[in-house]
Short mmCIF file of C-alpha atoms in Angstrom, two decimals:
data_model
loop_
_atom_site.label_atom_id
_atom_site.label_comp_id
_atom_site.label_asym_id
_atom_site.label_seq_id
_atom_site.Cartn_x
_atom_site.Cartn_y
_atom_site.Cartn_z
CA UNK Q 201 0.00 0.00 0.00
CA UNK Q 202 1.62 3.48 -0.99
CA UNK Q 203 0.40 6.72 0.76
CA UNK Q 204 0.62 10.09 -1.26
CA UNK Q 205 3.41 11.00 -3.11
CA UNK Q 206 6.14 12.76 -1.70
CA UNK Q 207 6.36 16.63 -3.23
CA UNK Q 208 9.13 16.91 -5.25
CA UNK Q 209 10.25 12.96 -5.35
CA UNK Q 210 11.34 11.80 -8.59
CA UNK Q 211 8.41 10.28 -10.29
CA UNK Q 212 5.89 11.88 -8.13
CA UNK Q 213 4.50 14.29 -11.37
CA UNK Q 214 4.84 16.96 -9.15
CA UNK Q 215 6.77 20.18 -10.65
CA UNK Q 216 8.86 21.75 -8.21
CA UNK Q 217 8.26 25.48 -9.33
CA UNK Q 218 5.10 24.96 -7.55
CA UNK Q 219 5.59 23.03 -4.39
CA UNK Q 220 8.52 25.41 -3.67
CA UNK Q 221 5.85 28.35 -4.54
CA UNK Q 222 4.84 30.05 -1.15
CA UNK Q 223 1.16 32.35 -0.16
CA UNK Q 224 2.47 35.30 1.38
CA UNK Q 225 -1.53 36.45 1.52
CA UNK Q 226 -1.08 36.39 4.99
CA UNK Q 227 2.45 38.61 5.33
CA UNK Q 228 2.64 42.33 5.50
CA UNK Q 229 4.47 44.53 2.35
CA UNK Q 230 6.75 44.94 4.94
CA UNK Q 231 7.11 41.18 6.00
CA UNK Q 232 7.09 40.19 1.87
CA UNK Q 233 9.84 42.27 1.72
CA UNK Q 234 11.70 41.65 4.48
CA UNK Q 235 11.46 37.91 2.95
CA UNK Q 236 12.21 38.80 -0.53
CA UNK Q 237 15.48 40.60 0.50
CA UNK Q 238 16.53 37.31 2.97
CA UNK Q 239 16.10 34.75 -0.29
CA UNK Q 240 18.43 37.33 -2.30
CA UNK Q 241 21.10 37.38 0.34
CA UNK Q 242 20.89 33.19 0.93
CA UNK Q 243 21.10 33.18 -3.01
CA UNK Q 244 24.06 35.27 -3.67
CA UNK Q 245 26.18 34.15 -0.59
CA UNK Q 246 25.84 30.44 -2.34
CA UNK Q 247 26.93 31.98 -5.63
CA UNK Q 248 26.98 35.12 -8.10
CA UNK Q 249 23.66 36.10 -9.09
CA UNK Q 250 22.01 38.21 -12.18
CA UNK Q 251 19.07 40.24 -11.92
CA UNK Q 252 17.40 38.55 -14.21
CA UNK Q 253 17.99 35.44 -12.55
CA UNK Q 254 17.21 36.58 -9.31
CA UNK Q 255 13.69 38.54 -10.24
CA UNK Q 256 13.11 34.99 -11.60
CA UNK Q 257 13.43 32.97 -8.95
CA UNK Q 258 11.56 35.44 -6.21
CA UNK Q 259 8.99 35.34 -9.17
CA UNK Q 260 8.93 31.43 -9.07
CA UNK Q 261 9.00 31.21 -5.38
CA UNK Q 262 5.84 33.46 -5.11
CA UNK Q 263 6.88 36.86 -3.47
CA UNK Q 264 4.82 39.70 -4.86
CA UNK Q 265 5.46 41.66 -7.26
CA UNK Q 266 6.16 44.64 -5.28
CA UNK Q 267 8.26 42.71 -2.99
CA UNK Q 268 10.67 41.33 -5.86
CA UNK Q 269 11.10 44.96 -6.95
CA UNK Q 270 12.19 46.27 -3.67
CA UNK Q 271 14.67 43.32 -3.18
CA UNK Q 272 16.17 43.68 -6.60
CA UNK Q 273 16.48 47.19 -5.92
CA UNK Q 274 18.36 47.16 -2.30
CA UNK Q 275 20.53 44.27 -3.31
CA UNK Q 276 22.09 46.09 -6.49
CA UNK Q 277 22.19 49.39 -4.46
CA UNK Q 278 24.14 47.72 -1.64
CA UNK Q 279 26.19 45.84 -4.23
CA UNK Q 280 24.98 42.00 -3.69
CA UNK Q 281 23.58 41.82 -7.09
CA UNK Q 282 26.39 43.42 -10.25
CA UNK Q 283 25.39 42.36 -13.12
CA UNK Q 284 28.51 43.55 -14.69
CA UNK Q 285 30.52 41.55 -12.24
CA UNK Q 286 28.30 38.53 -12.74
CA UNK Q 287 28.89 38.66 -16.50
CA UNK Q 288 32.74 38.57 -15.33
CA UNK Q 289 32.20 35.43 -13.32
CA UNK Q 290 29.95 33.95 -16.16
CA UNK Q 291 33.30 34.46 -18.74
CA UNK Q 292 35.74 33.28 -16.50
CA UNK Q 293 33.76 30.44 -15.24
CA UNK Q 294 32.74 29.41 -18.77
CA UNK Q 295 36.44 29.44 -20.25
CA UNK Q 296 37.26 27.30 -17.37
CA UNK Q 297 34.67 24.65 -17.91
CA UNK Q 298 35.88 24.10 -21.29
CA UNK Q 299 33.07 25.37 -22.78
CA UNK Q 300 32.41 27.91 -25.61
CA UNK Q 301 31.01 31.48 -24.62
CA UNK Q 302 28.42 31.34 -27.51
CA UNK Q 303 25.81 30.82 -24.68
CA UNK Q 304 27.29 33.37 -22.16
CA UNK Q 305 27.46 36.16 -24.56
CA UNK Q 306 23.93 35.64 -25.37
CA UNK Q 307 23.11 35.68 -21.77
CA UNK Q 308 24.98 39.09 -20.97
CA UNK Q 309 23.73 40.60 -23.78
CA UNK Q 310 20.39 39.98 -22.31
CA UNK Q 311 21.71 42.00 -18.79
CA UNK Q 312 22.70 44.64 -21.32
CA UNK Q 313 26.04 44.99 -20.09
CA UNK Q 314 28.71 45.69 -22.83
CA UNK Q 315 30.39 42.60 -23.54
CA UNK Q 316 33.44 45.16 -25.01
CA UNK Q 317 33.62 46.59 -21.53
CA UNK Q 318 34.22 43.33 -19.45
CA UNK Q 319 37.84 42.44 -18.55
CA UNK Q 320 37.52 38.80 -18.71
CA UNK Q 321 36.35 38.91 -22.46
CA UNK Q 322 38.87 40.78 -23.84
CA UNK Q 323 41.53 38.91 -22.28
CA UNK Q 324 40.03 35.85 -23.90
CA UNK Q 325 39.88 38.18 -27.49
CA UNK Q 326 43.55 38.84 -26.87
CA UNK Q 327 44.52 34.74 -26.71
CA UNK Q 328 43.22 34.65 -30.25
CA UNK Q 329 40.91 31.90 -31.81
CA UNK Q 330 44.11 28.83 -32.15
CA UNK Q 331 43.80 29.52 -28.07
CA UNK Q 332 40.17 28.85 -28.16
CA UNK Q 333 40.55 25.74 -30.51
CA UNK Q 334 43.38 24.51 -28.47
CA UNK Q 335 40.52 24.78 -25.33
CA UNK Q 336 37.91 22.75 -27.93
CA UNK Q 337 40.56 20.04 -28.82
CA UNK Q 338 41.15 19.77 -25.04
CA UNK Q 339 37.34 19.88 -24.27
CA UNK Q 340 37.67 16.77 -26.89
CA UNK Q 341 40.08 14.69 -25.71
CA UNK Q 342 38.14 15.27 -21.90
CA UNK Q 343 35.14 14.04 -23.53
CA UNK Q 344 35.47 11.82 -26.17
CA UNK Q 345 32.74 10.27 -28.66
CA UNK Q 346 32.23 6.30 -29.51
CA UNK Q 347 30.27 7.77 -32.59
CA UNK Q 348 31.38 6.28 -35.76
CA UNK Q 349 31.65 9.78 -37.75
CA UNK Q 350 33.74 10.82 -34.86
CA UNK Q 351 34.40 14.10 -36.41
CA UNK Q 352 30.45 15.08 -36.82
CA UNK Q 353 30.21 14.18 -33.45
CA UNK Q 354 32.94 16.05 -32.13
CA UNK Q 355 31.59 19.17 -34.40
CA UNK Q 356 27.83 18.65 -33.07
CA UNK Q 357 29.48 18.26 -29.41
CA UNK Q 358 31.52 21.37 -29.41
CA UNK Q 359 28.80 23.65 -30.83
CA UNK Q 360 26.10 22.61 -28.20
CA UNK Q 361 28.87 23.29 -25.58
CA UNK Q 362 28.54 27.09 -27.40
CA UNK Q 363 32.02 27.23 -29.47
CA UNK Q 364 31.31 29.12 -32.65
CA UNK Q 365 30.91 26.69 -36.02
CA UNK Q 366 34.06 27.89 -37.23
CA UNK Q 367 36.02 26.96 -34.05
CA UNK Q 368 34.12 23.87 -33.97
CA UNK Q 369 34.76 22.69 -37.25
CA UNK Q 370 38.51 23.40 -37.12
CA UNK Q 371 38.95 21.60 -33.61
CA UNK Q 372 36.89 18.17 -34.64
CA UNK Q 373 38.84 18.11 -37.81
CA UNK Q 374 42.46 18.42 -36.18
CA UNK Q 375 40.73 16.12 -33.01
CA UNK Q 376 40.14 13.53 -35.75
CA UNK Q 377 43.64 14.20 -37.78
CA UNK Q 378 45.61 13.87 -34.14
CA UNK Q 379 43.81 10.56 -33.33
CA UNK Q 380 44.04 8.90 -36.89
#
């Protein structure tokens, strides 16, 4: 005999944006906010945050609207939320996970912060693109494919880990060349 199924257990068809979604009918503006502005702080001490990504997950957990606002607002004024200095951490963080910045750049674009304008981009500009083939090829041979076309597998690998098609193409074909 099973009982009811346990919110947010694996196979219990319950999506998590909802369990984890709060009534805060009951709270003051004052209390909502109070709340809001805790969540933001817990969030950003685990890791760097966006304001995008932050509105979005006060949004998700249920605060009001109002609420969401006024934490935003005090934690970029007070300097836990930068989304200028998250875009740096999202570069540097990228580059060191072997992945492309395809992704990222889209992302920070999105913040509208000027891509131009962050250090950690231009430093990666300045390697040049063999540096950021040499990273792809490296990405490679860290992940390797048991495909048969093993270069259209490397190609379709690197570009959904965001390296440009150019890069891509040029690492899976000297990948291939270097293991033949």
């Amino acid at each position: 005999m099973s009982g009811p199924p346990v919110i947010g257990h694996r196979g219990s068809g319950i999506d998590m944006t909802f369990a984890r979604r709060k009534d805060f009918s009951g709270f003051s503006p004052e209390e909502c906010d109070r709340l809001a502005f805790e969540k933001v702080v817990r969030s950003v001490s685990a890791c760097e945050q966006s304001t995008a990504k932050m509105r979005r997950k006060l949004e998700e957990a249920g605060y009001p609207a109002s609420s969401v606002d006024h934490a935003i607002e005090k934690a970029v004024r007070i300097g836990a939320i930068d989304d200028e200095r998250y875009s740096e951490s999202l570069v540097r963080s990228t580059l060191a996970s072997g992945k492309g910045l395809r992704f990222a750049l889209k992302e920070i674009e999105s913040l509208g912060v000027d891509v131009y304008g962050l250090e950690s981009y231009n430093e990666h500009l300045e390697s040049g693109e063999q540096a950021e083939i040499e990273r792809a090829i490296d990405f490679l041979s860290r992940h390797p494919s048991k495909a048969k076309d093993k270069r259209g597998a490397a190609y379709r690998k690197l570009v959904a880990k965001g390296y440009a098609p150019s890069v891509a193409s040029t690492a899976s074909r000297l990948f291939v060349e270097d293991e033949g």
